[in-house]
mmCIF file of C-alpha atoms (C1' of nucleotides) in Angstrom:
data_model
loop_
_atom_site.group_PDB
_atom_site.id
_atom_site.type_symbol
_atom_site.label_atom_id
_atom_site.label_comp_id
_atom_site.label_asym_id
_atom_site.label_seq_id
_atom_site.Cartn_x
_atom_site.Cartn_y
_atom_site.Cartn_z
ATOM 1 C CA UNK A 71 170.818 -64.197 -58.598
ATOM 2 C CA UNK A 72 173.873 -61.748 -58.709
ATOM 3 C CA UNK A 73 174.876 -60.211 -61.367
ATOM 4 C CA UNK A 74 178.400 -62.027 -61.133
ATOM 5 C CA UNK A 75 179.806 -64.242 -62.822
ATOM 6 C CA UNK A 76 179.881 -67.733 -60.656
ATOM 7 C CA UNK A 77 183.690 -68.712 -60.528
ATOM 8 C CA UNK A 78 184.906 -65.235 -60.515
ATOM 9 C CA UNK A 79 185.315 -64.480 -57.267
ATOM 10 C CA UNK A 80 188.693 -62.900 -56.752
ATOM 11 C CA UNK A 81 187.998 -59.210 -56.203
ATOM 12 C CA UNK A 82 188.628 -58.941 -52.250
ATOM 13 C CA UNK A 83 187.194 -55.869 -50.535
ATOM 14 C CA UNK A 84 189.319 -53.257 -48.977
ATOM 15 C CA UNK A 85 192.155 -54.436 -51.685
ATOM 16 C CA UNK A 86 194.424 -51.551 -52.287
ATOM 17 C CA UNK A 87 194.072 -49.584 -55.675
ATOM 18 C CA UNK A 88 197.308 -49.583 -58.260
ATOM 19 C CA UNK A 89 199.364 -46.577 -57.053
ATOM 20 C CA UNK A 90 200.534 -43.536 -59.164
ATOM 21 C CA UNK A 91 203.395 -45.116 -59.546
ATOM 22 C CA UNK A 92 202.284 -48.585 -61.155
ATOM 23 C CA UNK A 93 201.415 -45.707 -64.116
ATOM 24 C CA UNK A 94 204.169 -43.476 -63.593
ATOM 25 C CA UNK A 95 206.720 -46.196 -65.801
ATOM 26 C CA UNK A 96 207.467 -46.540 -69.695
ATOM 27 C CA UNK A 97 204.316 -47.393 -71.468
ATOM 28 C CA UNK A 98 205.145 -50.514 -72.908
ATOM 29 C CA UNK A 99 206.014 -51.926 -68.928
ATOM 30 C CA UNK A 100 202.620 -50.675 -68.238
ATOM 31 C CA UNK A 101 201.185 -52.049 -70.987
ATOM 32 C CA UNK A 102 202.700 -55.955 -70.084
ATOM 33 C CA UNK A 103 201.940 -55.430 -66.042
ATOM 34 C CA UNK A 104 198.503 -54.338 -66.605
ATOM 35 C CA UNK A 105 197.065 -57.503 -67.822
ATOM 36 C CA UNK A 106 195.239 -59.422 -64.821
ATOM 37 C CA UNK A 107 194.659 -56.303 -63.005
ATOM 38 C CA UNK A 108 190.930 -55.255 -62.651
ATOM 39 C CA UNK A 109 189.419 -52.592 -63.980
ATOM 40 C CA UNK A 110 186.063 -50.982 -61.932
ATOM 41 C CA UNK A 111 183.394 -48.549 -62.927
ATOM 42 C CA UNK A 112 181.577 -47.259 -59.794
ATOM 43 C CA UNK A 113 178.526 -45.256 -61.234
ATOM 44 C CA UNK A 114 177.197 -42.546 -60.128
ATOM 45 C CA UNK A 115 174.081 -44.322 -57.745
ATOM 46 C CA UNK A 116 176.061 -47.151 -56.765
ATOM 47 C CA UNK A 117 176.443 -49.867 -59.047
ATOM 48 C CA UNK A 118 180.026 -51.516 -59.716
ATOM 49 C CA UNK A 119 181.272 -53.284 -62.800
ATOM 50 C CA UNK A 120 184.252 -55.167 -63.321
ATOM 51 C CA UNK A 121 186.323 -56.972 -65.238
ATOM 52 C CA UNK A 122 190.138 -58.380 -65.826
ATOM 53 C CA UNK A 123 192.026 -56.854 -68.295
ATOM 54 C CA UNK A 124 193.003 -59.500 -71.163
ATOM 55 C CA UNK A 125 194.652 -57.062 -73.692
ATOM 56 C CA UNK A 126 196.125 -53.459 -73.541
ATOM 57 C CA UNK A 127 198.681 -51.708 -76.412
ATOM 58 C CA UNK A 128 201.437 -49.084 -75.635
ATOM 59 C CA UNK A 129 201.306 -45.804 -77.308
ATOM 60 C CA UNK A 130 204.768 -44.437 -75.921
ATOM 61 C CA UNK A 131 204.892 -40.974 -77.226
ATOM 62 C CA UNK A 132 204.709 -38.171 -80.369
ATOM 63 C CA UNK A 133 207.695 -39.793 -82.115
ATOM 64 C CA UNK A 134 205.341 -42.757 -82.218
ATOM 65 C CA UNK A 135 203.308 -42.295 -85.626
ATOM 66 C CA UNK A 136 200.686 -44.364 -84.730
ATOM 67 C CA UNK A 137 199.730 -42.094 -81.075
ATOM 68 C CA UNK A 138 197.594 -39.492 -80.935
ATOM 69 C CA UNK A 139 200.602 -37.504 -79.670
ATOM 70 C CA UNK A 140 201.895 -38.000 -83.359
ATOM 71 C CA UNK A 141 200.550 -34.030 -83.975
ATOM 72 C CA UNK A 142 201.705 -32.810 -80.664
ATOM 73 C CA UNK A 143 199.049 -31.792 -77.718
ATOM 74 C CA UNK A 144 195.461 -30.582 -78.731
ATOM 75 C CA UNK A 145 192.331 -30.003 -76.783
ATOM 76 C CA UNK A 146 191.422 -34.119 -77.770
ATOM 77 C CA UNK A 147 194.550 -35.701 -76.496
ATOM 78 C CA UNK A 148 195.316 -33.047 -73.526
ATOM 79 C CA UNK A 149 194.690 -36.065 -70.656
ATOM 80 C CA UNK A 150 198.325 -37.876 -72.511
ATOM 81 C CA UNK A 151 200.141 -35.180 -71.501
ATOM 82 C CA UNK A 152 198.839 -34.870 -67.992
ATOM 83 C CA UNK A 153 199.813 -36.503 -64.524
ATOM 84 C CA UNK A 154 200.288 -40.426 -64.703
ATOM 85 C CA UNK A 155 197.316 -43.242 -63.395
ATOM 86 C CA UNK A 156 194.897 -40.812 -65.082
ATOM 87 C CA UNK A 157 192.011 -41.425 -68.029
ATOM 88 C CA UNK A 158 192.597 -40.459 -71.888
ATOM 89 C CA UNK A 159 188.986 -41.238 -73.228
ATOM 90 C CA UNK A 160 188.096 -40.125 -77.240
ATOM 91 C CA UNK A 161 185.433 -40.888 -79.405
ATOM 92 C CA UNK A 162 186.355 -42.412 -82.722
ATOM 93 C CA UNK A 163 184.844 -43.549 -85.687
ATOM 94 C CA UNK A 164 181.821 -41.685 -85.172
ATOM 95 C CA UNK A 165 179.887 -43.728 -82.589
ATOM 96 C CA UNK A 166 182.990 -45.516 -80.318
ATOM 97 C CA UNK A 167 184.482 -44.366 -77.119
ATOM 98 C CA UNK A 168 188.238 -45.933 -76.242
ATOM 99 C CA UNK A 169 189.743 -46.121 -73.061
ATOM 100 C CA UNK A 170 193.851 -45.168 -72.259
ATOM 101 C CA UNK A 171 195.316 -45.069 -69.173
ATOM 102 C CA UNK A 172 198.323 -42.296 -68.922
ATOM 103 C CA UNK A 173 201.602 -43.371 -68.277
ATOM 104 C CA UNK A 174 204.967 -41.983 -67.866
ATOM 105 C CA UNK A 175 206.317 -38.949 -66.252
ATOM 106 C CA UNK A 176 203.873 -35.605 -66.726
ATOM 107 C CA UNK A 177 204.885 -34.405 -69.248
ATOM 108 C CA UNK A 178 205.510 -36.841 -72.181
ATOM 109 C CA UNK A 179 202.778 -38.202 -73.988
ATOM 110 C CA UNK A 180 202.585 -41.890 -73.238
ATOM 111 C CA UNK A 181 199.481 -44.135 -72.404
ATOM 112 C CA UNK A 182 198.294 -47.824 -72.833
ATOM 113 C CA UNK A 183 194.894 -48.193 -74.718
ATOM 114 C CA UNK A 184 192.872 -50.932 -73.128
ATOM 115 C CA UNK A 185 191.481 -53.723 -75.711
ATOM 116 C CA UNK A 186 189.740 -56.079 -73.420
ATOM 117 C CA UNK A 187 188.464 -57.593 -70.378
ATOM 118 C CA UNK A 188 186.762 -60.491 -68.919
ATOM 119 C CA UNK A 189 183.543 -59.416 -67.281
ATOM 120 C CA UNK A 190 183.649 -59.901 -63.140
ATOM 121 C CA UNK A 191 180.578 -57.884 -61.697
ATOM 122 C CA UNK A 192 177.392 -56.483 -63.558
ATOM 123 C CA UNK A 193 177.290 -59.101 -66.279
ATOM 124 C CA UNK A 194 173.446 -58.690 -66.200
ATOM 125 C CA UNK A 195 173.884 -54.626 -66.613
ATOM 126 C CA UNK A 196 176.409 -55.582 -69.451
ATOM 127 C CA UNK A 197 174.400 -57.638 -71.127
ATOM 128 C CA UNK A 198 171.547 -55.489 -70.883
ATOM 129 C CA UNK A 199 174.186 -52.902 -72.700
ATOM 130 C CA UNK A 200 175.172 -55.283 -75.466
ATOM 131 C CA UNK A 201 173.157 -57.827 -77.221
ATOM 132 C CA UNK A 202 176.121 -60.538 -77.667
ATOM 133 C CA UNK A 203 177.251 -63.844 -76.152
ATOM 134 C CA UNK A 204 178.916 -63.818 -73.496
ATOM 135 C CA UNK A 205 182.116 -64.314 -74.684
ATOM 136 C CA UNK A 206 181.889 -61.100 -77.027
ATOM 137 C CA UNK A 207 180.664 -58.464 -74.277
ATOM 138 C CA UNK A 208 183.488 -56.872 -73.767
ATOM 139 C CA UNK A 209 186.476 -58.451 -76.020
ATOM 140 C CA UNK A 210 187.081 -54.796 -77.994
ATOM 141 C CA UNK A 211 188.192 -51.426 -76.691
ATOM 142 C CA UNK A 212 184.848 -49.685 -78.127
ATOM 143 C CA UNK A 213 182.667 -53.011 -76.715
ATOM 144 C CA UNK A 214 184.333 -52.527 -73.081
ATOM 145 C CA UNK A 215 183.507 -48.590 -72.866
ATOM 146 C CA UNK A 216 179.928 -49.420 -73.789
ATOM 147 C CA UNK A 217 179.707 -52.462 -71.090
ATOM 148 C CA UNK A 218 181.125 -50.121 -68.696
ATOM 149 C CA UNK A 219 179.940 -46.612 -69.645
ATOM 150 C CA UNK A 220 182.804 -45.018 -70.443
ATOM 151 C CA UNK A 221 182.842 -41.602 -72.019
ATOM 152 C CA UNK A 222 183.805 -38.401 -72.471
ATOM 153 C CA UNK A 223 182.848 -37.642 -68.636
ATOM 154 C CA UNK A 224 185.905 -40.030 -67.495
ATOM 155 C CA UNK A 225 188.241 -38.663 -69.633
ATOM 156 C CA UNK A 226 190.712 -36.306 -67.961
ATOM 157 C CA UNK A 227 189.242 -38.513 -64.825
ATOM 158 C CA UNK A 228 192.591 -39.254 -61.667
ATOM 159 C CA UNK A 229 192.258 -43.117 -61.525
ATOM 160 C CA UNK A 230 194.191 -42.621 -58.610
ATOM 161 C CA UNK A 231 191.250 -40.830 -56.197
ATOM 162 C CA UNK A 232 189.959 -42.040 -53.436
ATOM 163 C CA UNK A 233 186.537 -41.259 -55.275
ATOM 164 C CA UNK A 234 187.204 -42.444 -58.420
ATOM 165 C CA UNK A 235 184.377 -43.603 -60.631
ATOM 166 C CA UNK A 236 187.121 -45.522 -62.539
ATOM 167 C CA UNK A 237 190.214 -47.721 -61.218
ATOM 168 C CA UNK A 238 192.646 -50.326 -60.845
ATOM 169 C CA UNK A 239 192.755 -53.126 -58.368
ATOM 170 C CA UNK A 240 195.566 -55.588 -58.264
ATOM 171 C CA UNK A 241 193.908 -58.783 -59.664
ATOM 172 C CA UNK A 242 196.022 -61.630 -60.834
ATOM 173 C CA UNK A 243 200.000 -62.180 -61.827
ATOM 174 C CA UNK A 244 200.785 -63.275 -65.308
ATOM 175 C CA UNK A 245 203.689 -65.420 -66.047
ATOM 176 C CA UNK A 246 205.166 -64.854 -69.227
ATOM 177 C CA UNK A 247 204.214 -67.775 -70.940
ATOM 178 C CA UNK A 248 200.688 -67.188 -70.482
ATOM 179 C CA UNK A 249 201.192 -63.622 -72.548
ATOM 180 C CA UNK A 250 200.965 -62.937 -76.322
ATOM 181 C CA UNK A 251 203.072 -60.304 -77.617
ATOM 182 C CA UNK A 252 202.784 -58.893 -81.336
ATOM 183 C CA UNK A 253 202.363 -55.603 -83.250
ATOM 184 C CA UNK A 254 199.610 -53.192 -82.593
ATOM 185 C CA UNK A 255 196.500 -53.273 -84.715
ATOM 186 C CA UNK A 256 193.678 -51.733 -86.625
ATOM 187 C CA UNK A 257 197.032 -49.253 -87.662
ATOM 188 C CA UNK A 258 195.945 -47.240 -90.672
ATOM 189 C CA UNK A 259 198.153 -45.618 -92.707
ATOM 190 C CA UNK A 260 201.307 -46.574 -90.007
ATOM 191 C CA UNK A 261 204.926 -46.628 -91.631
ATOM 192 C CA UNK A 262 207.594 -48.464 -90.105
ATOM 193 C CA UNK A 263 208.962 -49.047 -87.877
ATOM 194 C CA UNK A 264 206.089 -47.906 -85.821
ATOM 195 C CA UNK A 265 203.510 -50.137 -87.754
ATOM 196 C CA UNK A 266 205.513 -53.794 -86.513
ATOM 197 C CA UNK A 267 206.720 -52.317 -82.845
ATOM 198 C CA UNK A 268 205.438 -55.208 -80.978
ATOM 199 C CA UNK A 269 203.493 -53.455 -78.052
ATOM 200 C CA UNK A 270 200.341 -55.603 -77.553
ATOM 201 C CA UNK A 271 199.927 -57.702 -75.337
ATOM 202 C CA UNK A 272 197.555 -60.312 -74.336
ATOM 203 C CA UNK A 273 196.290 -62.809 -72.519
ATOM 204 C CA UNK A 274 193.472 -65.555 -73.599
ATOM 205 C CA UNK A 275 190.273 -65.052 -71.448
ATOM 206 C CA UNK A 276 190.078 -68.662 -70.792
ATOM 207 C CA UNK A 277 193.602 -69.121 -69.359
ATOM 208 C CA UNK A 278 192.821 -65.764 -66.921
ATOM 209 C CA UNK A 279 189.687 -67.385 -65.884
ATOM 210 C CA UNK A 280 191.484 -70.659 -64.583
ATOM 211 C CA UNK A 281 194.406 -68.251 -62.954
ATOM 212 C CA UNK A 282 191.729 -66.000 -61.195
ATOM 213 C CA UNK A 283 190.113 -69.368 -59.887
ATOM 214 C CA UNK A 284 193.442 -70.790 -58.793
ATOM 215 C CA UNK A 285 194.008 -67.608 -57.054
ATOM 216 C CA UNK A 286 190.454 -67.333 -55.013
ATOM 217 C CA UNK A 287 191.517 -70.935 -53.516
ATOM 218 C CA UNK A 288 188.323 -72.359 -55.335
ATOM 219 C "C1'" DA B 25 185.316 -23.712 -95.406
ATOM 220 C "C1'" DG B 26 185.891 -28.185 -96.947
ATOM 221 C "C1'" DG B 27 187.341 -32.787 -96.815
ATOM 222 C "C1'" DA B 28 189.785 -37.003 -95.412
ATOM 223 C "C1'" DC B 29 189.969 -40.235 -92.132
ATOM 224 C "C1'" DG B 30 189.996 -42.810 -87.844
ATOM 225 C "C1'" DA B 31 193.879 -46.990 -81.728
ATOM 226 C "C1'" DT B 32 186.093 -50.145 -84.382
ATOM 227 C "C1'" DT B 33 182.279 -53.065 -85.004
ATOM 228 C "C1'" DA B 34 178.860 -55.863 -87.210
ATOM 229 C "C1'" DA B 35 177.053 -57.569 -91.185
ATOM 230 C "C1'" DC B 36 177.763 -59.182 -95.396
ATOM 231 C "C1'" DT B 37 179.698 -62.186 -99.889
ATOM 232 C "C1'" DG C 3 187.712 -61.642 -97.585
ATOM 233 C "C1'" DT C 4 184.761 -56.433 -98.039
ATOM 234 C "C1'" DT C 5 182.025 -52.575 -96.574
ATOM 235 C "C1'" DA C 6 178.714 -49.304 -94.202
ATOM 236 C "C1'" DA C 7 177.830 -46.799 -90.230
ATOM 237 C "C1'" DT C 8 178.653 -41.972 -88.420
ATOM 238 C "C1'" DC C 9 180.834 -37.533 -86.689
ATOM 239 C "C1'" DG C 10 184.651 -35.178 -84.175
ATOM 240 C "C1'" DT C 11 189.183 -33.870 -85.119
ATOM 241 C "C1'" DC C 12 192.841 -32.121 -87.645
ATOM 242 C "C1'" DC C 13 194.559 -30.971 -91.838
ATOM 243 C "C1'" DT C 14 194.922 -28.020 -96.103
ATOM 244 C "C1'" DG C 15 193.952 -23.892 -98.533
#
DNA sequence: AGGACGATTAACT
DNA sequence: GTTAATCGTCCTG
């Protein structure tokens, strides 16, 4: 059996990655347009694994107390400050890697943290990674690093290459309705008005799944 | 040089 | 609801 995951068929080969400019934008727009699109992790030996982002938070800059860029740029957060559509990847917490994706101009300091996806291809290598149900795999920033190994070797990584171990892919338009929008969490220490801004945004796994079916014509 | 703490997770009461 | 795990980073002195 593949390792996919039956009624998620929608990835089409020779689909066109998201340009520079899909990053190049305001955080928070990037934050909202990103859901639906697929992220892929091309290892090194071949394999591919997949999955639709269902959640993603804005981090817009070092006026934003709750960014990394709140202390201005350092060795860790160097990649924020960098050339749009590429990786910010740190290690928190002792044991958890977390994936951004740089936005805005080079320059300024803004990128979109990514908080969950719905698993396309490799389910079997992800599960192998993670002892959870299904539905848990990859529904956390650290949990999707892990399911996808993602380290500190992607960050600093152009997700716009043409051999990119990481990327975007176009997957599937959101209306609004279908997305949840409320303030950032796990925010320690956060005073307003940073703490409320309302720069998640989300979208329930089970309503993507029955969009991405829609959309392969199944 | 030392210490507080973190864009989390899982396990627990 | 609470808390331990676990260590790199950034602060203070």
């Amino acid at each position: 059996m593949p390792s996919r995951t039956p009624i998620l068929q929608a990835g089409r080969v020779g689909r066109p990655r998201l340009k520079r400019a899909f990053y190049a934008r305001p955080a928070v727009d990037v934050a909202r347009d990103v859901l639906g699109a697929k992220l892929v992790r091309s290892e090194p030996g071949g394999s591919r694994i997949s999955g639709w982002i269902t959640e993603a938070e804005a981090y817009v800059g070092p006026e934003d107390l709750a960014s990394h860029a709140r202390h201005g740029r350092t060795d860790r957060n160097a990649a924020m400050w960098g050339q749009a559509g590429h990786a910010y990847v740190f290690f928190t917490y002792g044991m958890h890697w977390m994936l951004n994706l740089v936005t805005e101009a080079e320059g300024q300091a803004g990128a979109v943290l990514v908080r969950g996806l719905l698993p396309d291809e490799g389910l079997e290598t992800i599960r192998r990674r993670r002892k959870r149900p299904d539905r848990q795999l990859t529904d956390g920033p650290a949990k999707l690093c892990q399911a996808l190994a993602i380290d500190r070797t992607i960050d600093g990584q152009d997700l716009c290459g043409s051999n990119a171990e990481l990327y975007l892919l176009p997957g599937v338009q959101l209306p609004d309705r279908v997305v949840t929008i409320g303030p950032r969490v796990g925010l320690n220490k956060v005073p307003e008005p940073w703490l409320s801004r309302p720069w998640r945004f989300r979208v329930s796994p089970d309503v993507l799944t029955d969009l991405v079916e829609k959309e392969s014509g199944a």
